[in-house]
PDB file of C-alpha atoms and ligand atoms in Angstrom:
ATOM      1  CA  MET Y   1      90.142 108.209  42.172  1.00 40.00           C
ATOM      2  CA  SER Y   2      93.248 108.817  44.386  1.00 46.00           C
ATOM      3  CA  GLU Y   3      91.040 107.783  47.463  1.00 48.00           C
ATOM      4  CA  ILE Y   4      90.343 104.390  45.773  1.00 45.00           C
ATOM      5  CA  PHE Y   5      94.146 103.977  45.123  1.00 44.00           C
ATOM      6  CA  ILE Y   6      95.062 104.687  48.710  1.00 46.00           C
ATOM      7  CA  LEU Y   7      92.437 102.224  49.944  1.00 44.00           C
ATOM      8  CA  LEU Y   8      93.781  99.504  47.690  1.00 42.00           C
ATOM      9  CA  THR Y   9      97.248 100.383  48.844  1.00 43.00           C
ATOM     10  CA  LEU Y  10      96.057  99.992  52.513  1.00 44.00           C
ATOM     11  CA  CYS Y  11      94.638  96.551  51.825  1.00 40.00           C
ATOM     12  CA  HIS Y  12      97.868  95.546  50.162  1.00 43.00           C
ATOM     13  CA  ILE Y  13     100.107  96.693  52.993  1.00 42.00           C
ATOM     14  CA  ARG Y  14      97.943  94.714  55.471  1.00 40.00           C
ATOM     15  CA  GLN Y  15      98.471  91.608  53.374  1.00 39.00           C
ATOM     16  CA  VAL Y  16     102.117  91.868  52.795  1.00 37.00           C
ATOM     17  CA  THR Y  17     103.099  92.789  56.331  1.00 38.00           C
ATOM     18  CA  GLY Y  18     101.544  89.477  57.580  1.00 36.00           C
ATOM     19  CA  GLY Y  19     104.041  87.260  59.464  1.00 36.00           C
ATOM     20  CA  TRP Y  20     107.167  89.289  59.636  1.00 37.00           C
ATOM     21  CA  ASN Y  21     109.025  89.880  62.884  1.00 41.00           C
ATOM     22  CA  ASN Y  22     112.025  91.862  64.197  1.00 41.00           C
ATOM     23  CA  THR Y  23     114.708  89.282  63.063  1.00 42.00           C
ATOM     24  CA  GLN Y  24     113.630  89.355  59.347  1.00 42.00           C
ATOM     25  CA  PRO Y  25     114.064  92.123  56.924  1.00 43.00           C
ATOM     26  CA  ALA Y  26     110.932  94.150  56.789  1.00 44.00           C
ATOM     27  CA  PRO Y  27     108.995  93.771  53.473  1.00 44.00           C
ATOM     28  CA  GLN Y  28     108.596  96.697  51.221  1.00 45.00           C
ATOM     29  CA  HIS Y  29     105.598  98.934  51.806  1.00 49.00           C
ATOM     30  CA  LYS Y  30     103.971 100.588  48.704  1.00 45.00           C
ATOM     31  CA  SER Y  31     105.285 103.870  50.163  1.00 48.00           C
ATOM     32  CA  GLU Y  32     108.898 102.642  50.555  1.00 49.00           C
ATOM     33  CA  VAL Y  33     108.783 101.539  46.864  1.00 45.00           C
ATOM     34  CA  LYS Y  34     108.129 105.067  46.022  1.00 65.00           C
ATOM     35  CA  GLY Y  35     110.675 106.243  48.497  1.00 80.00           C
ATOM     36  CA  ILE Y  36     108.232 108.095  50.823  1.00 92.00           C
ATOM     37  CA  PRO Y  37     107.915 107.177  54.444  1.00 96.00           C
ATOM     38  CA  ILE Y  38     104.378 106.713  55.986  1.00 96.00           C
ATOM     39  CA  ASP Y  39     105.465 107.033  59.681  1.00 96.00           C
ATOM     40  CA  CYS Y  40     108.622 107.454  61.783  1.00 97.00           C
ATOM     41  CA  GLN Y  41     109.157 103.599  61.561  1.00 95.00           C
ATOM     42  CA  ASP Y  42     109.857 104.100  57.757  1.00 95.00           C
ATOM     43  CA  VAL Y  43     112.061 107.044  58.447  1.00 95.00           C
ATOM     44  CA  TRP Y  44     114.118 104.913  60.770  1.00 93.00           C
ATOM     45  CA  ASP Y  45     114.246 101.858  58.426  1.00 91.00           C
ATOM     46  CA  LYS Y  46     115.695 104.161  55.645  1.00 91.00           C
ATOM     47  CA  SER Y  47     118.665 105.757  57.443  1.00 89.00           C
ATOM     48  CA  ARG Y  48     118.473 105.130  61.232  1.00 91.00           C
ATOM     49  CA  PRO Y  49     118.618 108.864  62.184  1.00 93.00           C
ATOM     50  CA  SER Y  50     118.431 110.369  65.522  1.00 94.00           C
ATOM     51  CA  SER Y  51     115.196 111.872  67.228  1.00 96.00           C
ATOM     52  CA  GLY Y  52     113.913 114.940  65.604  1.00 97.00           C
ATOM     53  CA  VAL Y  53     111.468 116.479  63.074  1.00 98.00           C
ATOM     54  CA  TYR Y  54     110.917 114.503  59.788  1.00 98.00           C
ATOM     55  CA  ILE Y  55     108.541 114.607  56.884  1.00 97.00           C
ATOM     56  CA  ILE Y  56     106.055 111.585  56.638  1.00 98.00           C
ATOM     57  CA  TYR Y  57     103.243 111.007  54.103  1.00 97.00           C
ATOM     58  CA  PRO Y  58     100.352 109.268  55.709  1.00 96.00           C
ATOM     59  CA  GLN Y  59      97.937 110.947  53.221  1.00 95.00           C
ATOM     60  CA  GLY Y  60      99.908 110.049  50.268  1.00 94.00           C
ATOM     61  CA  GLU Y  61     102.847 111.496  48.167  1.00 93.00           C
ATOM     62  CA  GLN Y  62     101.293 114.928  47.631  1.00 94.00           C
ATOM     63  CA  ARG Y  63     100.746 115.696  51.289  1.00 96.00           C
ATOM     64  CA  PRO Y  64     104.059 116.018  53.251  1.00 97.00           C
ATOM     65  CA  LEU Y  65     103.449 116.293  56.992  1.00 98.00           C
ATOM     66  CA  PRO Y  66     106.163 117.249  59.465  1.00 98.00           C
ATOM     67  CA  VAL Y  67     106.235 115.167  62.655  1.00 98.00           C
ATOM     68  CA  TYR Y  68     108.505 114.614  65.577  1.00 98.00           C
ATOM     69  CA  CYS Y  69     110.032 111.216  65.613  1.00 98.00           C
ATOM     70  CA  ASP Y  70     111.162 109.781  68.987  1.00 97.00           C
ATOM     71  CA  MET Y  71     113.865 107.103  67.968  1.00 95.00           C
ATOM     72  CA  THR Y  72     115.131 106.429  71.418  1.00 77.00           C
ATOM     73  CA  THR Y  73     112.417 105.437  74.032  1.00 64.00           C
ATOM     74  CA  ASP Y  74     112.805 101.727  74.925  1.00 64.00           C
ATOM     75  CA  GLY Y  75     114.944 101.333  71.699  1.00 68.00           C
ATOM     76  CA  VAL Y  76     111.794 101.565  69.522  1.00 89.00           C
ATOM     77  CA  VAL Y  77     110.429 104.082  67.150  1.00 95.00           C
ATOM     78  CA  TRP Y  78     107.473 106.444  68.004  1.00 97.00           C
ATOM     79  CA  THR Y  79     105.505 108.677  65.765  1.00 98.00           C
ATOM     80  CA  VAL Y  80     104.612 111.620  68.168  1.00 98.00           C
ATOM     81  CA  PHE Y  81     101.001 113.007  67.556  1.00 98.00           C
ATOM     82  CA  GLN Y  82     100.652 115.253  70.604  1.00 98.00           C
ATOM     83  CA  LYS Y  83     103.390 117.251  72.297  1.00 98.00           C
ATOM     84  CA  ARG Y  84     103.135 119.823  75.062  1.00 98.00           C
ATOM     85  CA  MET Y  85     105.989 121.250  77.138  1.00 98.00           C
ATOM     86  CA  ASP Y  86     105.634 124.988  77.967  1.00 96.00           C
ATOM     87  CA  GLY Y  87     102.031 126.090  77.131  1.00 96.00           C
ATOM     88  CA  SER Y  88     103.152 128.305  74.311  1.00 96.00           C
ATOM     89  CA  MET Y  89     100.454 126.749  71.945  1.00 97.00           C
ATOM     90  CA  ARG Y  90      96.813 127.195  72.701  1.00 96.00           C
ATOM     91  CA  PHE Y  91      94.922 123.929  72.613  1.00 98.00           C
ATOM     92  CA  ASP Y  92      91.461 125.281  72.891  1.00 97.00           C
ATOM     93  CA  GLN Y  93      91.197 124.896  69.179  1.00 98.00           C
ATOM     94  CA  SER Y  94      88.254 124.421  66.705  1.00 98.00           C
ATOM     95  CA  TRP Y  95      87.030 121.021  65.195  1.00 98.00           C
ATOM     96  CA  GLN Y  96      88.555 121.908  61.885  1.00 98.00           C
ATOM     97  CA  ASN Y  97      92.038 122.519  63.524  1.00 98.00           C
ATOM     98  CA  TYR Y  98      91.848 119.306  65.606  1.00 98.00           C
ATOM     99  CA  VAL Y  99      90.960 117.397  62.383  1.00 98.00           C
ATOM    100  CA  ASN Y 100      93.734 119.047  60.371  1.00 98.00           C
ATOM    101  CA  GLY Y 101      96.474 119.612  62.980  1.00 98.00           C
ATOM    102  CA  PHE Y 102      97.903 122.663  64.624  1.00 98.00           C
ATOM    103  CA  GLY Y 103     101.288 123.935  65.995  1.00 98.00           C
ATOM    104  CA  ASN Y 104     104.785 123.094  65.033  1.00 98.00           C
ATOM    105  CA  ALA Y 105     106.524 119.797  64.998  1.00 98.00           C
ATOM    106  CA  ASP Y 106     109.667 121.226  66.817  1.00 97.00           C
ATOM    107  CA  GLY Y 107     107.419 122.494  69.553  1.00 98.00           C
ATOM    108  CA  GLU Y 108     103.925 122.083  70.782  1.00 98.00           C
ATOM    109  CA  TYR Y 109     101.514 120.444  68.414  1.00 98.00           C
ATOM    110  CA  TRP Y 110      98.535 118.236  67.624  1.00 98.00           C
ATOM    111  CA  LEU Y 111      99.221 116.091  64.366  1.00 98.00           C
ATOM    112  CA  GLY Y 112      95.521 116.070  63.397  1.00 98.00           C
ATOM    113  CA  LEU Y 113      92.779 113.446  63.724  1.00 98.00           C
ATOM    114  CA  LYS Y 114      92.733 112.716  59.940  1.00 98.00           C
ATOM    115  CA  ASN Y 115      96.454 112.020  60.117  1.00 98.00           C
ATOM    116  CA  ILE Y 116      96.303 109.897  63.244  1.00 98.00           C
ATOM    117  CA  TYR Y 117      93.357 107.971  61.808  1.00 98.00           C
ATOM    118  CA  ARG Y 118      95.210 107.332  58.481  1.00 97.00           C
ATOM    119  CA  LEU Y 119      98.252 106.080  60.464  1.00 97.00           C
ATOM    120  CA  THR Y 120      96.201 103.638  62.403  1.00 96.00           C
ATOM    121  CA  MET Y 121      94.972 102.234  59.154  1.00 94.00           C
ATOM    122  CA  PHE Y 122      98.488 101.107  58.105  1.00 92.00           C
ATOM    123  CA  GLY Y 123      98.640  98.354  60.609  1.00 94.00           C
ATOM    124  CA  ASP Y 124      98.392  97.464  64.341  1.00 96.00           C
ATOM    125  CA  TYR Y 125      99.748 100.308  66.478  1.00 97.00           C
ATOM    126  CA  GLU Y 126     100.477 100.783  70.188  1.00 97.00           C
ATOM    127  CA  LEU Y 127      99.770 104.117  72.063  1.00 98.00           C
ATOM    128  CA  ARG Y 128     102.287 105.405  74.587  1.00 97.00           C
ATOM    129  CA  VAL Y 129     101.557 108.447  76.850  1.00 98.00           C
ATOM    130  CA  GLU Y 130     104.515 110.045  78.577  1.00 98.00           C
ATOM    131  CA  LEU Y 131     103.967 112.659  81.260  1.00 98.00           C
ATOM    132  CA  GLU Y 132     106.088 114.923  83.371  1.00 98.00           C
ATOM    133  CA  ASP Y 133     104.968 116.833  86.539  1.00 97.00           C
ATOM    134  CA  LEU Y 134     106.082 120.254  87.689  1.00 94.00           C
ATOM    135  CA  GLU Y 135     108.890 118.585  89.780  1.00 96.00           C
ATOM    136  CA  GLY Y 136     110.214 116.824  86.725  1.00 97.00           C
ATOM    137  CA  THR Y 137     109.041 113.251  87.600  1.00 98.00           C
ATOM    138  CA  ARG Y 138     108.348 111.187  84.534  1.00 98.00           C
ATOM    139  CA  VAL Y 139     105.805 108.405  84.140  1.00 98.00           C
ATOM    140  CA  SER Y 140     104.092 106.617  81.290  1.00 98.00           C
ATOM    141  CA  ALA Y 141     101.066 104.573  80.240  1.00 98.00           C
ATOM    142  CA  GLN Y 142     100.818 102.184  77.284  1.00 98.00           C
ATOM    143  CA  TYR Y 143      97.947 100.660  75.379  1.00 98.00           C
ATOM    144  CA  MET Y 144      97.861  98.011  72.683  1.00 98.00           C
ATOM    145  CA  ASN Y 145      95.591  98.125  69.618  1.00 98.00           C
ATOM    146  CA  PHE Y 146      95.250 101.928  69.398  1.00 98.00           C
ATOM    147  CA  SER Y 147      92.943 102.994  66.526  1.00 98.00           C
ATOM    148  CA  LEU Y 148      90.412 105.674  65.596  1.00 98.00           C
ATOM    149  CA  SER Y 149      87.088 104.709  63.926  1.00 98.00           C
ATOM    150  CA  HIS Y 150      88.675 101.816  62.424  1.00 94.00           C
ATOM    151  CA  HIS Y 151      85.636 100.223  60.889  1.00 94.00           C
ATOM    152  CA  ALA Y 152      83.949 103.443  59.917  1.00 97.00           C
ATOM    153  CA  LEU Y 153      83.564 104.208  56.113  1.00 97.00           C
ATOM    154  CA  ASN Y 154      83.494 107.938  57.214  1.00 97.00           C
ATOM    155  CA  PRO Y 155      85.712 108.456  60.170  1.00 98.00           C
ATOM    156  CA  GLU Y 156      84.814 112.232  60.509  1.00 97.00           C
ATOM    157  CA  SER Y 157      81.048 111.404  60.896  1.00 97.00           C
ATOM    158  CA  ASP Y 158      82.041 108.520  63.232  1.00 98.00           C
ATOM    159  CA  GLY Y 159      83.740 111.196  65.374  1.00 98.00           C
ATOM    160  CA  TYR Y 160      87.347 109.721  65.022  1.00 98.00           C
ATOM    161  CA  ARG Y 161      86.142 107.407  67.839  1.00 98.00           C
ATOM    162  CA  LEU Y 162      89.026 106.248  70.227  1.00 98.00           C
ATOM    163  CA  HIS Y 163      89.763 102.594  70.729  1.00 98.00           C
ATOM    164  CA  ILE Y 164      92.486 101.326  73.125  1.00 98.00           C
ATOM    165  CA  GLY Y 165      93.296  97.773  74.185  1.00 98.00           C
ATOM    166  CA  VAL Y 166      95.339  96.135  77.013  1.00 98.00           C
ATOM    167  CA  PHE Y 167      96.968  98.666  79.325  1.00 98.00           C
ATOM    168  CA  THR Y 168     100.574  98.507  80.604  1.00 98.00           C
ATOM    169  CA  ASP Y 169     101.269 100.842  83.580  1.00 98.00           C
ATOM    170  CA  GLY Y 170     104.461 102.781  83.583  1.00 98.00           C
ATOM    171  CA  GLY Y 171     103.507 104.690  86.836  1.00 98.00           C
ATOM    172  CA  ALA Y 172     100.798 106.936  85.405  1.00 98.00           C
ATOM    173  CA  GLY Y 173      97.755 104.709  85.955  1.00 98.00           C
ATOM    174  CA  ASP Y 174      94.955 104.166  83.522  1.00 98.00           C
ATOM    175  CA  ALA Y 175      93.211 107.585  83.158  1.00 98.00           C
ATOM    176  CA  LEU Y 176      92.301 106.899  79.566  1.00 98.00           C
ATOM    177  CA  ARG Y 177      90.151 103.855  79.791  1.00 98.00           C
ATOM    178  CA  LEU Y 178      86.722 105.506  80.082  1.00 97.00           C
ATOM    179  CA  HIS Y 179      87.472 107.584  77.057  1.00 98.00           C
ATOM    180  CA  SER Y 180      87.686 104.402  74.985  1.00 98.00           C
ATOM    181  CA  GLY Y 181      84.761 104.141  72.489  1.00 98.00           C
ATOM    182  CA  HIS Y 182      83.869 107.697  72.474  1.00 98.00           C
ATOM    183  CA  MET Y 183      83.898 110.383  69.866  1.00 98.00           C
ATOM    184  CA  PHE Y 184      86.355 113.399  69.729  1.00 98.00           C
ATOM    185  CA  SER Y 185      84.713 116.690  70.872  1.00 98.00           C
ATOM    186  CA  THR Y 186      85.789 120.287  70.555  1.00 98.00           C
ATOM    187  CA  TYR Y 187      84.165 123.526  71.903  1.00 98.00           C
ATOM    188  CA  ASN Y 188      82.372 123.957  68.536  1.00 98.00           C
ATOM    189  CA  LYS Y 189      81.597 120.161  68.123  1.00 98.00           C
ATOM    190  CA  ASP Y 190      80.137 118.649  71.372  1.00 98.00           C
ATOM    191  CA  GLN Y 191      79.824 114.915  70.750  1.00 98.00           C
ATOM    192  CA  ASP Y 192      80.554 113.893  74.380  1.00 98.00           C
ATOM    193  CA  GLY Y 193      77.074 112.649  75.491  1.00 97.00           C
ATOM    194  CA  HIS Y 194      77.548 114.805  78.686  1.00 97.00           C
ATOM    195  CA  THR Y 195      74.998 117.586  79.573  1.00 96.00           C
ATOM    196  CA  GLN Y 196      78.024 119.946  79.762  1.00 96.00           C
ATOM    197  CA  ASN Y 197      80.241 121.033  76.746  1.00 98.00           C
ATOM    198  CA  CYS Y 198      83.213 119.186  78.116  1.00 98.00           C
ATOM    199  CA  ALA Y 199      85.719 120.608  75.679  1.00 98.00           C
ATOM    200  CA  GLU Y 200      84.752 124.146  76.774  1.00 97.00           C
ATOM    201  CA  TYR Y 201      84.910 123.161  80.445  1.00 96.00           C
ATOM    202  CA  TRP Y 202      88.350 121.460  80.074  1.00 96.00           C
ATOM    203  CA  GLY Y 203      89.725 124.158  77.624  1.00 96.00           C
ATOM    204  CA  GLY Y 204      90.605 121.754  74.751  1.00 98.00           C
ATOM    205  CA  GLY Y 205      89.429 119.039  72.448  1.00 98.00           C
ATOM    206  CA  PHE Y 206      89.542 115.400  73.430  1.00 98.00           C
ATOM    207  CA  TRP Y 207      87.630 112.039  73.361  1.00 98.00           C
ATOM    208  CA  TYR Y 208      85.369 113.216  76.287  1.00 98.00           C
ATOM    209  CA  HIS Y 209      82.808 110.732  77.801  1.00 98.00           C
ATOM    210  CA  PRO Y 210      79.372 110.984  79.351  1.00 97.00           C
ATOM    211  CA  ARG Y 211      80.537 109.902  82.769  1.00 94.00           C
ATOM    212  CA  GLY Y 212      82.178 113.109  84.032  1.00 95.00           C
ATOM    213  CA  CYS Y 213      83.891 114.199  80.766  1.00 97.00           C
ATOM    214  CA  ALA Y 214      87.474 113.140  81.428  1.00 96.00           C
ATOM    215  CA  GLY Y 215      90.077 111.289  83.445  1.00 96.00           C
ATOM    216  CA  ALA Y 216      92.765 112.331  80.955  1.00 97.00           C
ATOM    217  CA  GLY Y 217      93.018 116.136  80.393  1.00 97.00           C
ATOM    218  CA  LEU Y 218      95.928 116.093  78.010  1.00 98.00           C
ATOM    219  CA  ASN Y 219      94.652 118.752  75.678  1.00 98.00           C
ATOM    220  CA  ALA Y 220      93.176 120.908  78.505  1.00 97.00           C
ATOM    221  CA  ARG Y 221      94.164 124.419  79.456  1.00 95.00           C
ATOM    222  CA  TYR Y 222      97.847 124.724  80.441  1.00 95.00           C
ATOM    223  CA  ASN Y 223      97.744 127.758  82.606  1.00 81.00           C
ATOM    224  CA  THR Y 224      95.010 127.845  85.235  1.00 77.00           C
ATOM    225  CA  THR Y 225      94.163 131.075  86.593  1.00 70.00           C
ATOM    226  CA  GLN Y 226      91.317 129.668  88.820  1.00 72.00           C
ATOM    227  CA  PRO Y 227      91.960 126.490  90.748  1.00 67.00           C
ATOM    228  CA  ILE Y 228      88.415 125.332  90.078  1.00 78.00           C
ATOM    229  CA  GLN Y 229      88.960 125.027  86.422  1.00 85.00           C
ATOM    230  CA  PRO Y 230      90.094 121.599  85.146  1.00 92.00           C
ATOM    231  CA  ALA Y 231      93.484 121.817  83.536  1.00 94.00           C
ATOM    232  CA  PHE Y 232      96.369 119.955  81.918  1.00 96.00           C
ATOM    233  CA  SER Y 233      96.221 116.612  84.057  1.00 96.00           C
ATOM    234  CA  TRP Y 234      96.096 112.887  84.065  1.00 98.00           C
ATOM    235  CA  THR Y 235      93.705 112.365  87.056  1.00 96.00           C
ATOM    236  CA  THR Y 236      95.102 108.945  88.090  1.00 98.00           C
ATOM    237  CA  TRP Y 237      98.495 110.528  88.656  1.00 98.00           C
ATOM    238  CA  VAL Y 238      98.272 114.455  88.586  1.00 94.00           C
ATOM    239  CA  ASP Y 239      94.839 115.787  89.233  1.00 89.00           C
ATOM    240  CA  PHE Y 240      93.634 119.497  89.694  1.00 79.00           C
ATOM    241  CA  PRO Y 241      94.605 121.782  91.303  1.00 82.00           C
ATOM    242  CA  GLN Y 242      97.972 120.238  90.421  1.00 89.00           C
ATOM    243  CA  THR Y 243      98.894 120.293  86.691  1.00 93.00           C
ATOM    244  CA  LEU Y 244     101.357 118.530  84.346  1.00 96.00           C
ATOM    245  CA  ARG Y 245     104.207 120.244  82.787  1.00 97.00           C
ATOM    246  CA  ARG Y 246     104.921 117.997  79.652  1.00 98.00           C
ATOM    247  CA  SER Y 247     103.082 115.361  77.762  1.00 98.00           C
ATOM    248  CA  GLN Y 248     103.619 113.328  74.516  1.00 98.00           C
ATOM    249  CA  MET Y 249     101.043 110.990  72.931  1.00 98.00           C
ATOM    250  CA  LYS Y 250     102.832 108.750  70.399  1.00 98.00           C
ATOM    251  CA  MET Y 251     102.280 105.566  68.434  1.00 98.00           C
ATOM    252  CA  ARG Y 252     104.350 102.789  66.982  1.00 96.00           C
ATOM    253  CA  ARG Y 253     103.496 100.160  64.336  1.00 95.00           C
ATOM    254  CA  ILE Y 254     103.653  96.577  65.662  1.00 94.00           C
ATOM    255  CA  PRO Y 255     105.279  94.198  63.155  1.00 87.00           C
ATOM    256  CA  GLY Y 256     103.215  91.376  62.401  1.00 76.00           C
TER     257      GLY Y 256
HETATM  258  C1  NAG F   1     101.246 129.825  79.891  1.00 90.38           C
HETATM  259  O1  NAG F   1     102.305 130.472  80.644  1.00 90.38           O
HETATM  260  C2  NAG F   1     103.521 130.478  80.154  1.00 90.38           C
HETATM  261  C3  NAG F   1     104.518 130.953  81.088  1.00 90.38           C
HETATM  262  O2  NAG F   1     104.016 131.815  81.920  1.00 90.38           O
HETATM  263  C4  NAG F   1     103.573 131.390  78.904  1.00 90.38           C
HETATM  264  O3  NAG F   1     104.794 131.511  78.201  1.00 90.38           O
HETATM  265  C5  NAG F   1     102.485 130.898  77.849  1.00 90.38           C
HETATM  266  O4  NAG F   1     102.400 131.812  76.786  1.00 90.38           O
HETATM  267  C6  NAG F   1     101.087 130.714  78.568  1.00 90.38           C
HETATM  268  N1  NAG F   1     100.190 129.972  77.605  1.00 90.38           N
HETATM  269  C7  NAG F   1      99.017 130.468  77.463  1.00 90.38           C
HETATM  270  C8  NAG F   1      98.302 129.580  76.344  1.00 90.38           C
HETATM  271  O5  NAG F   1      98.420 131.378  77.884  1.00 90.38           O
HETATM  272  C1  NAG F   2      95.942  93.674  69.396  1.00 90.38           C
HETATM  273  O1  NAG F   2      97.464  93.884  69.413  1.00 90.38           O
HETATM  274  C2  NAG F   2      98.157  92.612  69.502  1.00 90.38           C
HETATM  275  C3  NAG F   2      99.614  93.032  69.692  1.00 90.38           C
HETATM  276  O2  NAG F   2      99.991  93.841  68.662  1.00 90.38           O
HETATM  277  C4  NAG F   2      97.883  91.755  68.365  1.00 90.38           C
HETATM  278  O3  NAG F   2      98.510  90.553  68.451  1.00 90.38           O
HETATM  279  C5  NAG F   2      96.353  91.527  68.133  1.00 90.38           C
HETATM  280  O4  NAG F   2      96.107  90.873  67.021  1.00 90.38           O
HETATM  281  C6  NAG F   2      95.569  92.827  68.186  1.00 90.38           C
HETATM  282  N1  NAG F   2      94.193  92.647  68.216  1.00 90.38           N
HETATM  283  C7  NAG F   2      93.213  93.169  67.460  1.00 90.38           C
HETATM  284  C8  NAG F   2      91.891  92.845  67.590  1.00 90.38           C
HETATM  285  O5  NAG F   2      93.704  93.846  66.388  1.00 90.38           O
END
């Protein structure tokens, strides 16, 4: 029953958000009527707070979800769904943990495939990847039309398939392109189409692909002990044996 309600709400949101832009007041979402934010954009619209951890409700009113909101980058609001900075959190996690989320919103975390999926159903989202190398140099990559299993009636059985659109280079290069269209895999759920278990080989779950597993190793092992093991990297910018220090994957709702 509540699932049906949520689906109807989603359809409603898609209709009412049609045709507004930055200069007009945003229409009320169903969630805002009840006073609960779906994503960081709603948090911002309510009280314009600074960046930090806030509670959002992409799964409905009974399911509060802590998330890091980035209110500053390029003057727009981003909902952060992956964050790494010091290797304190293990990312070689099970399918169930990648679906539900793990870590802490004020540290390293993965928001959870079911939550990311639900967010992308609330409208058109853009994906931004921000990276920092060991010397402190920062670059980014951006993709329009970010979604997971958008047309699947059962996103989990569709593998939370990645879709990304037009790329804008912020110095990182496009390491994610070959991942588009592929299912998410973990060490205990191998859906990569490769002869190898890519998640095990890279040391973390991701949308691995049959043509060489990965160009983007953002959930891969943080601390390499052996230089032959693929690790935390974005191969069009930092490739092993070099590794990244920090990453953030974040999404923002496009008005319109
Ligand atoms: C990686 O190394 C850092 C620094 O040495 C350490 O604090 C962290 O716990 C390590 N992470 C893992 C997953 O082993
Ligand atoms: C892709 O994103 C752009 C910009 O947000 C939007 O105008 C367009 O309708 C989107 N395309 C699809 C197929 O969703």
